[in-house]
mmCIF file of C-alpha atoms in Angstrom:
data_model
loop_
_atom_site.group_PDB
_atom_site.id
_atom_site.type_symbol
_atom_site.label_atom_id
_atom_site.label_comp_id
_atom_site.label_asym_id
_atom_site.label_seq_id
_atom_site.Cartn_x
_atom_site.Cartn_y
_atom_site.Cartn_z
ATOM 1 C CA UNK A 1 12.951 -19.647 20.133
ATOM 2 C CA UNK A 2 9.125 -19.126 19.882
ATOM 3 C CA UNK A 3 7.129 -21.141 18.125
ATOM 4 C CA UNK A 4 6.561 -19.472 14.350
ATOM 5 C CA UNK A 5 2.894 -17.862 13.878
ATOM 6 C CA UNK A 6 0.819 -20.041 11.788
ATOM 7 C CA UNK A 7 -0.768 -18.449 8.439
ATOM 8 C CA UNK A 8 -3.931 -18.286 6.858
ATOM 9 C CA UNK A 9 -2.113 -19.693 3.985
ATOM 10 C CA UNK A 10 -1.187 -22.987 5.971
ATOM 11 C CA UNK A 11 -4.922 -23.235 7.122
ATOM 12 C CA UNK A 12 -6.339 -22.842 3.748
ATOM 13 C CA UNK A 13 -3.917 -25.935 2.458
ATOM 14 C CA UNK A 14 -4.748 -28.023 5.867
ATOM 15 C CA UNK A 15 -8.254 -27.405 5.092
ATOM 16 C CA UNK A 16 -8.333 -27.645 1.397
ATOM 17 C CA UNK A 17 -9.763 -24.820 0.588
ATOM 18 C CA UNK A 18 -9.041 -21.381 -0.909
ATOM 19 C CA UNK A 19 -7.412 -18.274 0.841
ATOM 20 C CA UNK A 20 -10.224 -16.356 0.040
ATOM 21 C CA UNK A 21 -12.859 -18.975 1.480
ATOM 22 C CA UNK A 22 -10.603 -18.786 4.903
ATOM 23 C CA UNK A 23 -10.430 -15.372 5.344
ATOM 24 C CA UNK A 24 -14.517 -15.231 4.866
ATOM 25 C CA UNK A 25 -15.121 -17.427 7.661
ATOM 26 C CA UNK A 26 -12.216 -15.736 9.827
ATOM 27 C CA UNK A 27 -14.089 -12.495 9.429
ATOM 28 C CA UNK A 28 -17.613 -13.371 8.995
ATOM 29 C CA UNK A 29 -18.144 -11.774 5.375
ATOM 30 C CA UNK A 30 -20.954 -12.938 2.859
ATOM 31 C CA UNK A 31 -20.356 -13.216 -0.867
ATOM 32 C CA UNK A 32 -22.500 -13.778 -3.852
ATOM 33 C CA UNK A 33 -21.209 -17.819 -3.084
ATOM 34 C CA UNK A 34 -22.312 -19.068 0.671
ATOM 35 C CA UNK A 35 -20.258 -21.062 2.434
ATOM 36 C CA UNK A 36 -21.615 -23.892 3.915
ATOM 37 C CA UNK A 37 -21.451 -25.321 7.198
ATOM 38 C CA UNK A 38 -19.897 -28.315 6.580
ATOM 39 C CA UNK A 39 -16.758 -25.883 5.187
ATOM 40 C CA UNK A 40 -16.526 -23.651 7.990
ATOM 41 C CA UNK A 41 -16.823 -26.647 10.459
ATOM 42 C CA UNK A 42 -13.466 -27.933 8.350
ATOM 43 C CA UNK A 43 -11.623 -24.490 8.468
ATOM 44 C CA UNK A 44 -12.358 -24.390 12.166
ATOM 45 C CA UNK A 45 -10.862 -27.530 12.941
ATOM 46 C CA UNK A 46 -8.099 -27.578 10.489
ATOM 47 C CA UNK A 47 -7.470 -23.897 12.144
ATOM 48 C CA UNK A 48 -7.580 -25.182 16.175
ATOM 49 C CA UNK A 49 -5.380 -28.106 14.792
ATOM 50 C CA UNK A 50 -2.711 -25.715 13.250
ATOM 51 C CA UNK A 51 -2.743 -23.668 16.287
ATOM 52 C CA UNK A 52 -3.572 -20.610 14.494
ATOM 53 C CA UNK A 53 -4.478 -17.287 16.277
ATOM 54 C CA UNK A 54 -6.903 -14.676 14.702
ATOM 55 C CA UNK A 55 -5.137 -11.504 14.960
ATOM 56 C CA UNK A 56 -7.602 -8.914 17.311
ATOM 57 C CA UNK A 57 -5.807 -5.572 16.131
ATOM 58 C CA UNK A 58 -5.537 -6.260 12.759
ATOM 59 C CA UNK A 59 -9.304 -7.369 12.529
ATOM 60 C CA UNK A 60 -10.212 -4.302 14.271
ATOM 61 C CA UNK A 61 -8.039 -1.993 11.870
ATOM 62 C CA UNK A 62 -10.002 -3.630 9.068
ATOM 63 C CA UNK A 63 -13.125 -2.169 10.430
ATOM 64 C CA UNK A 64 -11.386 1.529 10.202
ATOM 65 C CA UNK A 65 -10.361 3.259 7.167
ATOM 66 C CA UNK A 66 -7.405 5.528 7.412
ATOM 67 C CA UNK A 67 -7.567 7.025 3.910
ATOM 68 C CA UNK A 68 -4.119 6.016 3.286
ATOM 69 C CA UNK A 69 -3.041 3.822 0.372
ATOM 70 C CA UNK A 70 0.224 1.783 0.543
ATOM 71 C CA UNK A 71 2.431 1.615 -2.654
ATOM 72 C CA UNK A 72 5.186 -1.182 -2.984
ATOM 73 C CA UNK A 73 7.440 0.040 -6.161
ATOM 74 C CA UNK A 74 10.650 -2.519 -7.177
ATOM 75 C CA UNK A 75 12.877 0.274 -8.848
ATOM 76 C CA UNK A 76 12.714 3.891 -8.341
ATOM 77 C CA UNK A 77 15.224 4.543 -11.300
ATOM 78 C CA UNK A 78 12.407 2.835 -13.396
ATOM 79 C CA UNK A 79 11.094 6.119 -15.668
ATOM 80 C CA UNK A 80 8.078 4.325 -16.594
ATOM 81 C CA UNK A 81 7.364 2.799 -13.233
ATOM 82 C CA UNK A 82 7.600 6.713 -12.040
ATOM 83 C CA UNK A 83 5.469 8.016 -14.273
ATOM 84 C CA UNK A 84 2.965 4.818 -13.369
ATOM 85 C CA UNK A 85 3.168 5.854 -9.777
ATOM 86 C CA UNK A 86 2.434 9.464 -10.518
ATOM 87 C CA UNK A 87 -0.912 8.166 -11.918
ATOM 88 C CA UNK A 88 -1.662 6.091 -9.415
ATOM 89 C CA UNK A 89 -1.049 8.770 -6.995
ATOM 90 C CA UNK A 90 -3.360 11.053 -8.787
ATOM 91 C CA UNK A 91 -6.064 8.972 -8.504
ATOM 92 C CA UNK A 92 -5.974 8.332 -5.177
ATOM 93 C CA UNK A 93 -5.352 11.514 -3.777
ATOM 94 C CA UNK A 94 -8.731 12.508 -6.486
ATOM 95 C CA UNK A 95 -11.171 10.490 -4.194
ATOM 96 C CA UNK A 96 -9.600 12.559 -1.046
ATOM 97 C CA UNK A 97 -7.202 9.959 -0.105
ATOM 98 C CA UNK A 98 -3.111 9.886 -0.125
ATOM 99 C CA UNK A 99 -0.156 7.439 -0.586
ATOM 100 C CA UNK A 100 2.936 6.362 1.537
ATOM 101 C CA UNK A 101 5.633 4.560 -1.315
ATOM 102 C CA UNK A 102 7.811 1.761 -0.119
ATOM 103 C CA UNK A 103 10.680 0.718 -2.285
ATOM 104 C CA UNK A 104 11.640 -2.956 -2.872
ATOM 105 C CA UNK A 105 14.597 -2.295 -4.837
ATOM 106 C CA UNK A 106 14.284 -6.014 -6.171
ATOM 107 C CA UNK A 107 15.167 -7.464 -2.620
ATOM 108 C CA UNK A 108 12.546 -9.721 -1.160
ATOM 109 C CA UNK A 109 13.669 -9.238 2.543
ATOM 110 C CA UNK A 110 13.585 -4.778 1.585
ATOM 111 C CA UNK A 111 9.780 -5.886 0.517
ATOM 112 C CA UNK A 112 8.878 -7.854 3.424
ATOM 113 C CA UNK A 113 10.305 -4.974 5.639
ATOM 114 C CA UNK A 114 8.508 -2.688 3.809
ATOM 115 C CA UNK A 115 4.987 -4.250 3.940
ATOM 116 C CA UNK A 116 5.541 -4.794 7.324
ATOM 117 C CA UNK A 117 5.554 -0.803 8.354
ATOM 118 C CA UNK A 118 2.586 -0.534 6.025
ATOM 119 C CA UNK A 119 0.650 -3.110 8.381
ATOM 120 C CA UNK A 120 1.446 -1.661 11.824
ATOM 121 C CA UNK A 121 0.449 1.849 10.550
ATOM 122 C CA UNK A 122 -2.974 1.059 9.451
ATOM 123 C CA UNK A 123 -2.649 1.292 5.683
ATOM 124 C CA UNK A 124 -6.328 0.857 4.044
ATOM 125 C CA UNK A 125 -4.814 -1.002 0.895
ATOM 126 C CA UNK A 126 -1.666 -1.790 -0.860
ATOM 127 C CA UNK A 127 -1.009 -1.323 -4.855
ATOM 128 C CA UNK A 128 2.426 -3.504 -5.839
ATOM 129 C CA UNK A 129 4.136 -2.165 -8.947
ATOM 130 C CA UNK A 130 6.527 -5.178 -9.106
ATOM 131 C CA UNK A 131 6.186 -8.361 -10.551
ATOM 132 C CA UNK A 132 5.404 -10.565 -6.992
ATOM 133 C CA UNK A 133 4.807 -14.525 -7.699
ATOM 134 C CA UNK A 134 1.932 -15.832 -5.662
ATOM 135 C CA UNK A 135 4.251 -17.547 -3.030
ATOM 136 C CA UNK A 136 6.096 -14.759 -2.328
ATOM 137 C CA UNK A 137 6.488 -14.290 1.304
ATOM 138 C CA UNK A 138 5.299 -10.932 1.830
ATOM 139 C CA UNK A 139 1.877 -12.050 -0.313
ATOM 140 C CA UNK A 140 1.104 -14.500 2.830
ATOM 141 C CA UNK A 141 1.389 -11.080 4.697
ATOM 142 C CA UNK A 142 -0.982 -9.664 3.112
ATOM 143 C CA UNK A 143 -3.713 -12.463 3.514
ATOM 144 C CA UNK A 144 -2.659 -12.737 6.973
ATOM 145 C CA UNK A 145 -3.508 -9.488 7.908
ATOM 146 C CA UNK A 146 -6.996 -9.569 5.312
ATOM 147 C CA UNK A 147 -5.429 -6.034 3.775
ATOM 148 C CA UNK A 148 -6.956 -5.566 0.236
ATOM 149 C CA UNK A 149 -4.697 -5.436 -2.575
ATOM 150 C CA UNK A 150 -3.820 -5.486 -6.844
ATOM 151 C CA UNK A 151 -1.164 -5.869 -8.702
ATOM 152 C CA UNK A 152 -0.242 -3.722 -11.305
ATOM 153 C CA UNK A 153 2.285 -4.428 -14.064
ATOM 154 C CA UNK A 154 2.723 -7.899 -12.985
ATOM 155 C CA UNK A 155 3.133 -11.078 -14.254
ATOM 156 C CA UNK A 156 -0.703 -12.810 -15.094
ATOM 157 C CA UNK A 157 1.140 -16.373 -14.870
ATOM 158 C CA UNK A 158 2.006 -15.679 -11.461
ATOM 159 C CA UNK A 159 -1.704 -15.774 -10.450
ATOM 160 C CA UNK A 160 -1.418 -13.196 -8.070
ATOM 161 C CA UNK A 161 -5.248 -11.935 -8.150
ATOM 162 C CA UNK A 162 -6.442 -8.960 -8.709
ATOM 163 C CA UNK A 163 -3.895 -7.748 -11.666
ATOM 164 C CA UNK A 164 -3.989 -5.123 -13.964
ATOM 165 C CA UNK A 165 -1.355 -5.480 -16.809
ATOM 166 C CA UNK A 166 -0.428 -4.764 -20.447
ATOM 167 C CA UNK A 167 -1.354 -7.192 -22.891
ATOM 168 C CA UNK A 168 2.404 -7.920 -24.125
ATOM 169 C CA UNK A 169 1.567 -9.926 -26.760
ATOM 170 C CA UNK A 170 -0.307 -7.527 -28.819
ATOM 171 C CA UNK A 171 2.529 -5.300 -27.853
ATOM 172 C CA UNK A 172 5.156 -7.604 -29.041
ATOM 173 C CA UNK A 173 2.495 -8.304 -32.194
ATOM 174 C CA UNK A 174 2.571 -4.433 -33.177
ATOM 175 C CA UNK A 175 6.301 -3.839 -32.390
ATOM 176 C CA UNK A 176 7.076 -6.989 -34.897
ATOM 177 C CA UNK A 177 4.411 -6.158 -37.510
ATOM 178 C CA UNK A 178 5.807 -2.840 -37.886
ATOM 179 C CA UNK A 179 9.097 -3.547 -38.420
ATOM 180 C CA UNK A 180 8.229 -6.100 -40.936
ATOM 181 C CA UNK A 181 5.862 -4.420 -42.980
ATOM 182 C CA UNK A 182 8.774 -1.817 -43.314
ATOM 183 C CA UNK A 183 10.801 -4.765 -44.583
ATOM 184 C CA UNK A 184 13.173 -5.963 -41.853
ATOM 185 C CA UNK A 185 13.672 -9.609 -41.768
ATOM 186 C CA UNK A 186 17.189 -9.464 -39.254
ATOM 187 C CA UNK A 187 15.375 -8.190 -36.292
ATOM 188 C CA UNK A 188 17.167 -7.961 -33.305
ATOM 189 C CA UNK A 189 16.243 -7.885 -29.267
ATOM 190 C CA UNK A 190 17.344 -6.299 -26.792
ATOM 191 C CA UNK A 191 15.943 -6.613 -22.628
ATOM 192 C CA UNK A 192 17.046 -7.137 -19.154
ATOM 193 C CA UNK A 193 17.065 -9.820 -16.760
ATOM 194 C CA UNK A 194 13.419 -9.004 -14.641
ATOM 195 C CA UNK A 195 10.795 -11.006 -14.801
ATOM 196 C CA UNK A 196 8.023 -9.306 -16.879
ATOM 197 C CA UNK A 197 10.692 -8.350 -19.244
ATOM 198 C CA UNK A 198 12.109 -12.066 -19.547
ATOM 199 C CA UNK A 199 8.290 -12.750 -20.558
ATOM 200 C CA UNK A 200 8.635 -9.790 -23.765
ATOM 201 C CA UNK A 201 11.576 -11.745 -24.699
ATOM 202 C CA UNK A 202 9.880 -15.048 -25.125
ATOM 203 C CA UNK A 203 7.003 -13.488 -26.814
ATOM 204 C CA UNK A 204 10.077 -12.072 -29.216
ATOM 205 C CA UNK A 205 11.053 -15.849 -30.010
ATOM 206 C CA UNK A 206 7.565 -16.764 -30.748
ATOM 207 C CA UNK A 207 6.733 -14.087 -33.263
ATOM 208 C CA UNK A 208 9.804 -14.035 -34.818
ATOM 209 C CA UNK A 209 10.898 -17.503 -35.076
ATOM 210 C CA UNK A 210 13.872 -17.053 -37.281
ATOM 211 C CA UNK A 211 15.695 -14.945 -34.843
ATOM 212 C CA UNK A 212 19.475 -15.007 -34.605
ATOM 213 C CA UNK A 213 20.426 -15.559 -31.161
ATOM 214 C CA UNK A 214 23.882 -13.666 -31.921
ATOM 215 C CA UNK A 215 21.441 -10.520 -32.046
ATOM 216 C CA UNK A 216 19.521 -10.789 -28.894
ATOM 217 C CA UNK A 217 20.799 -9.020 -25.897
ATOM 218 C CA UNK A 218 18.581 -10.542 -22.750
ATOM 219 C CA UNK A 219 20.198 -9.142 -19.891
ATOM 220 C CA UNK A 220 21.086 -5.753 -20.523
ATOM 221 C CA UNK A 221 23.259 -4.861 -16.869
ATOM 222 C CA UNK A 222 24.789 -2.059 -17.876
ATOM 223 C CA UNK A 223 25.696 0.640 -20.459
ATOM 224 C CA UNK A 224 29.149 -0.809 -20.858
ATOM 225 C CA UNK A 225 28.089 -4.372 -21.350
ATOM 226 C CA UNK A 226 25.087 -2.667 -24.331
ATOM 227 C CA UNK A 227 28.259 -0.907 -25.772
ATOM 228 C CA UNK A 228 30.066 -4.159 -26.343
ATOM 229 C CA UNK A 229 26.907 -5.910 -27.564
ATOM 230 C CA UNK A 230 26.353 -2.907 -29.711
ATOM 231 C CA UNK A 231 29.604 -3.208 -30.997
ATOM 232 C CA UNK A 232 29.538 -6.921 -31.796
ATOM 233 C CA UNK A 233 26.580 -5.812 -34.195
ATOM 234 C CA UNK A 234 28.293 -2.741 -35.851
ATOM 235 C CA UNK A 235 30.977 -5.329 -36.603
ATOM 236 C CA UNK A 236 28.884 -8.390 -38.444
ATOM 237 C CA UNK A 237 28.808 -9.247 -41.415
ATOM 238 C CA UNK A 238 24.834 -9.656 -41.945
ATOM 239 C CA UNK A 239 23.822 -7.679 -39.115
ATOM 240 C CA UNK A 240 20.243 -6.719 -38.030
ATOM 241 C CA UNK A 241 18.610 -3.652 -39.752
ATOM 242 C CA UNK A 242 16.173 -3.377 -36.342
ATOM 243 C CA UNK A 243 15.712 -3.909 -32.614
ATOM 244 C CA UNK A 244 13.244 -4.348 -30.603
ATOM 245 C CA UNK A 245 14.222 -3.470 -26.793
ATOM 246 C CA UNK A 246 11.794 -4.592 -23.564
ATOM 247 C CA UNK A 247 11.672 -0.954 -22.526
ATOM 248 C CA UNK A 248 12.044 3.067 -23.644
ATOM 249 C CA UNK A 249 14.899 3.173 -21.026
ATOM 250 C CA UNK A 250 17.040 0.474 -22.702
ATOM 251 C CA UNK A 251 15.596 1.570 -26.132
ATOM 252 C CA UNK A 252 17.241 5.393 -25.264
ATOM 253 C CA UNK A 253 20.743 3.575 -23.983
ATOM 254 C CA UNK A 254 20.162 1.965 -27.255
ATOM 255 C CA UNK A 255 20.479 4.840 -29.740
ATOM 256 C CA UNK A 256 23.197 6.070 -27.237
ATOM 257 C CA UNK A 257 25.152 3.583 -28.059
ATOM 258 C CA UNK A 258 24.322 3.027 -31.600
ATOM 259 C CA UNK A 259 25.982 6.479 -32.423
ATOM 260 C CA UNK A 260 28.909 5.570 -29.991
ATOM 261 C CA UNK A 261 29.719 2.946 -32.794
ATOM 262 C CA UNK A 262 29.245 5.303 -35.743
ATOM 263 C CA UNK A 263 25.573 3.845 -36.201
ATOM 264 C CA UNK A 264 22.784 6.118 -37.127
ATOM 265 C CA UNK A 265 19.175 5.403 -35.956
ATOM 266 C CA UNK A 266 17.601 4.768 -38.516
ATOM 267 C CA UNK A 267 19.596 5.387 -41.182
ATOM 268 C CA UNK A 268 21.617 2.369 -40.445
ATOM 269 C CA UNK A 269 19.299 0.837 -37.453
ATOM 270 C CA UNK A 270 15.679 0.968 -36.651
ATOM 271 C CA UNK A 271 14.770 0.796 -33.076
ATOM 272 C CA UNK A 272 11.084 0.166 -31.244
ATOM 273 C CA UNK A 273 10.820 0.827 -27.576
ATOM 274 C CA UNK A 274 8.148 -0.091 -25.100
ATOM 275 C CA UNK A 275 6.246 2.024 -23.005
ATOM 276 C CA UNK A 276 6.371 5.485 -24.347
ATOM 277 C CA UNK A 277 7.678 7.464 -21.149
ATOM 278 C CA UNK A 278 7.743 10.934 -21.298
ATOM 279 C CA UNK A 279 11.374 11.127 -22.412
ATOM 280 C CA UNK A 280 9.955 8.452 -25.642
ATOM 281 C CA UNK A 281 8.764 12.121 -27.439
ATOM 282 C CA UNK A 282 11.633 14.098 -26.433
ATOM 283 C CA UNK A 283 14.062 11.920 -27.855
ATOM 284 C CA UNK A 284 16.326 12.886 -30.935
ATOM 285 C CA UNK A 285 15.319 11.347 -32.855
ATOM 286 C CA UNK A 286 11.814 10.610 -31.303
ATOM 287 C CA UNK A 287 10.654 7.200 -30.571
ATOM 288 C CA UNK A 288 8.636 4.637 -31.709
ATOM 289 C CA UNK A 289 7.333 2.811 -29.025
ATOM 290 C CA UNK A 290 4.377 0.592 -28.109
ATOM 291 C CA UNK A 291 2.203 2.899 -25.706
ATOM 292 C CA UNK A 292 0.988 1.549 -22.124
ATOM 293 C CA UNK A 293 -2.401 2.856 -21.301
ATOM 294 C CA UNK A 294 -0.922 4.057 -17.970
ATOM 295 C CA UNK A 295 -4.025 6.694 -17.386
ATOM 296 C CA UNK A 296 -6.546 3.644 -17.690
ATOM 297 C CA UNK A 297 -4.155 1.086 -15.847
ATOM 298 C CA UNK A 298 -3.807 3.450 -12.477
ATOM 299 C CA UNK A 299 -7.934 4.103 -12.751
ATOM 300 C CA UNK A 300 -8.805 0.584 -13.015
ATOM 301 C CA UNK A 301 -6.196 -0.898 -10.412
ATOM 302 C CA UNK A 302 -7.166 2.059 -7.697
ATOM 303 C CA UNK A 303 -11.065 1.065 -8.431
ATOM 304 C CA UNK A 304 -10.287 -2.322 -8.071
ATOM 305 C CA UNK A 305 -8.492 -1.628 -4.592
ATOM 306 C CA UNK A 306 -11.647 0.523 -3.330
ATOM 307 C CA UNK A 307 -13.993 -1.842 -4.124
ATOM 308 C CA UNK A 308 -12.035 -4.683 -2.040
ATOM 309 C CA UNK A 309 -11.740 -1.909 0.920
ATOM 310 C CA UNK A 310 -15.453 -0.553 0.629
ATOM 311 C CA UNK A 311 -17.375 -4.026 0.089
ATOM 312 C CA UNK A 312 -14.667 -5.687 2.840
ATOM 313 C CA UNK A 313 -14.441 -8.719 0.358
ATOM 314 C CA UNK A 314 -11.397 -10.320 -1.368
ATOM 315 C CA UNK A 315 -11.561 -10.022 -5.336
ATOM 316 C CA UNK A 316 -10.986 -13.420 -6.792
ATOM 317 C CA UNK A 317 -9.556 -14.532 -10.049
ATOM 318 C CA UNK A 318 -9.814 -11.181 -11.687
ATOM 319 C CA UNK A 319 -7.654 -10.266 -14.448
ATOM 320 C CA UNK A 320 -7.498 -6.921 -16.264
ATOM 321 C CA UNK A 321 -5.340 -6.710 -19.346
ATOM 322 C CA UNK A 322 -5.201 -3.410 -21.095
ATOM 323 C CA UNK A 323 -4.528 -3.171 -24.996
ATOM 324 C CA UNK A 324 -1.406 -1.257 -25.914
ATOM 325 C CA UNK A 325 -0.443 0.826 -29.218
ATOM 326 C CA UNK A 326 1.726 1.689 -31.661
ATOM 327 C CA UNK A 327 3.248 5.050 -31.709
ATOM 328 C CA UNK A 328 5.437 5.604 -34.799
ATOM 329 C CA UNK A 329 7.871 8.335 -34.651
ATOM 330 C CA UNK A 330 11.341 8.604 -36.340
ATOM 331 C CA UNK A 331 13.228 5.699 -35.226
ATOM 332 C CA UNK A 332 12.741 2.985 -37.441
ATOM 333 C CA UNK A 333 12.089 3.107 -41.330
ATOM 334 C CA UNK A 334 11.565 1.480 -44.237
ATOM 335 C CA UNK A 335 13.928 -0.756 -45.769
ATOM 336 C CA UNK A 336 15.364 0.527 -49.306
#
């Protein structure tokens, strides 16, 4: 068995310094912040220690720009992640430029496969719609290879840099300060077991600190296991007058299920979604929702990507969170 390739990632932490600081010296690129000698002299060595090997091809690919933009999406049953990627798409293909989608499907070895193909066919830069930590494998393939990339939707605590992302507090601020201005004080939550959702859930707990447990739902599966939850509610004594749910698609499968168990929305229970996908409006009865500036989140994450493949320099540190807001329609109302 051959010897595994060492990383840029392994350099950086035998040398001490950043990612981005490596991949500078590797390809010779100025920024705003020289480097000095007495860094580069460390990468060098810490490099020819390590045994690592520059990688020709790639470096020359980096140098050529095939106007194609790589998209890594986690769910393709995801409504609003679909109508995300539209956006994105538009954008892209606006400055004369087109996308090739890989789906991750939530399986780290299906992303790494993924990114992969994207690399050996000469993909310019690469969006991720998914919620990637910072030491996720595939990330180390992408500084590896220098290929410019953002993250969009994800998770700001994983400090994957560049990200553009809803601010889910305010979100979770306006979904709760609706609900109790209308006078609900058993308020309810319902959400699934993925990380981005996990963090709306924990912003629930914080603004509404009197929660009952017995009326949080955290990892929706399935429409039979939200039937059973649904029922538990239909059937208690005090239950809650309003829900909250992570998304517009579980929101939806809400209401479903609501009137499966004789429940009318919101005669009997108000429910918020987030998101506001197209199907949000069509809805009977239409949703409220807490809107995603989708239009604003594709511009600024595609900029973002140009810039990095244009300028040929990593974008450090750089956070973008986009305000969301309230859309009242005819799901929830006012407590008598």
């Amino acid at each position: 068995m051959g010897r595994k390739k060492v990383t840029i990632t392994e350099v950086a932490k035998e040398a001490g310094v950043s990612l981005a600081t490596v991949s500078r010296i590797f390809n010779n690129k100025d920024g705003k912040i020289k480097i000095s000698e007495k860094t580069k002299q460390k990468v060098l060595k810490a490099a020819a220690h390590l045994g690592y090997q520059t990688n020709p091809f790639a470096a020359a690919l980096r140098a050529q720009k095939t106007g194609i933009i790589g998209i890594l999406i986690r769910d393709l049953k995801d409504p609003f992640l679909i109508e995300l990627l539209k956006k994105v798409q538009q954008q892209v293909q606006s400055r004369g430029m087109d996308v090739l989608i890989g789906h991750t499907d939530y399986e780290e070895t299906t992303a790494e496969r993924q990114l992969n193909v994207m690399m050996n066919h000469w993909f310019d830069g690469v969006i991720l719609l998914d919620y990637v930590a910072a030491q996720h494998p595939f990330v180390d393939i992408l500084k590896q290879y220098q290929t410019p990339y953002v993250s969009l939707t994800g998770d700001a605590s994983s400090a994957l840099w560049p990200i553009v992302h809803v601010d889910d507090a305010v979100g979770m601020q306006l979904a709760v300060a609706h609900l109790t201005d209308l006078g609900h004080k058993n308020i309810g939550f319902v959400g699934k077991a993925v990380s981005g959702v996990e963090h709306r859930l924990s912003l629930f707990y914080q603004y509404v600190p009197s929660a009952n447990a017995k009326f949080v739902k955290e990892d929706m599966n399935n429409s039979d296991e939200l039937y059973q939850f649904i029922n538990k509610l239909a059937h208690h004594p005090e239950p809650p007058t309003a829900l909250i749910c992570a998304t517009d698609y579980i929101a939806l499968k809400v209401i479903h299920c609501a009137w499966q168990n004789g429940l009318h929305v919101p005669a009997d229970l108000s429910v918020i979604g987030f998101d506001d996908i197209t199907e949000a409006s069509e809805a009977h009865p239409p949703l409220t929702t807490i809107r995603q500036p989708m239009e604003k989140m594709a511009e600024k994450a595609v900029n973002l990507l140009l810039q990095q493949i244009q300028d040929q320099q990593e974008i450090d540190q750089i956070q973008y969170k986009m305000a969301p807001v309230l859309v009242e329609r005819e799901t929830t109302k006012r407590m008598n």
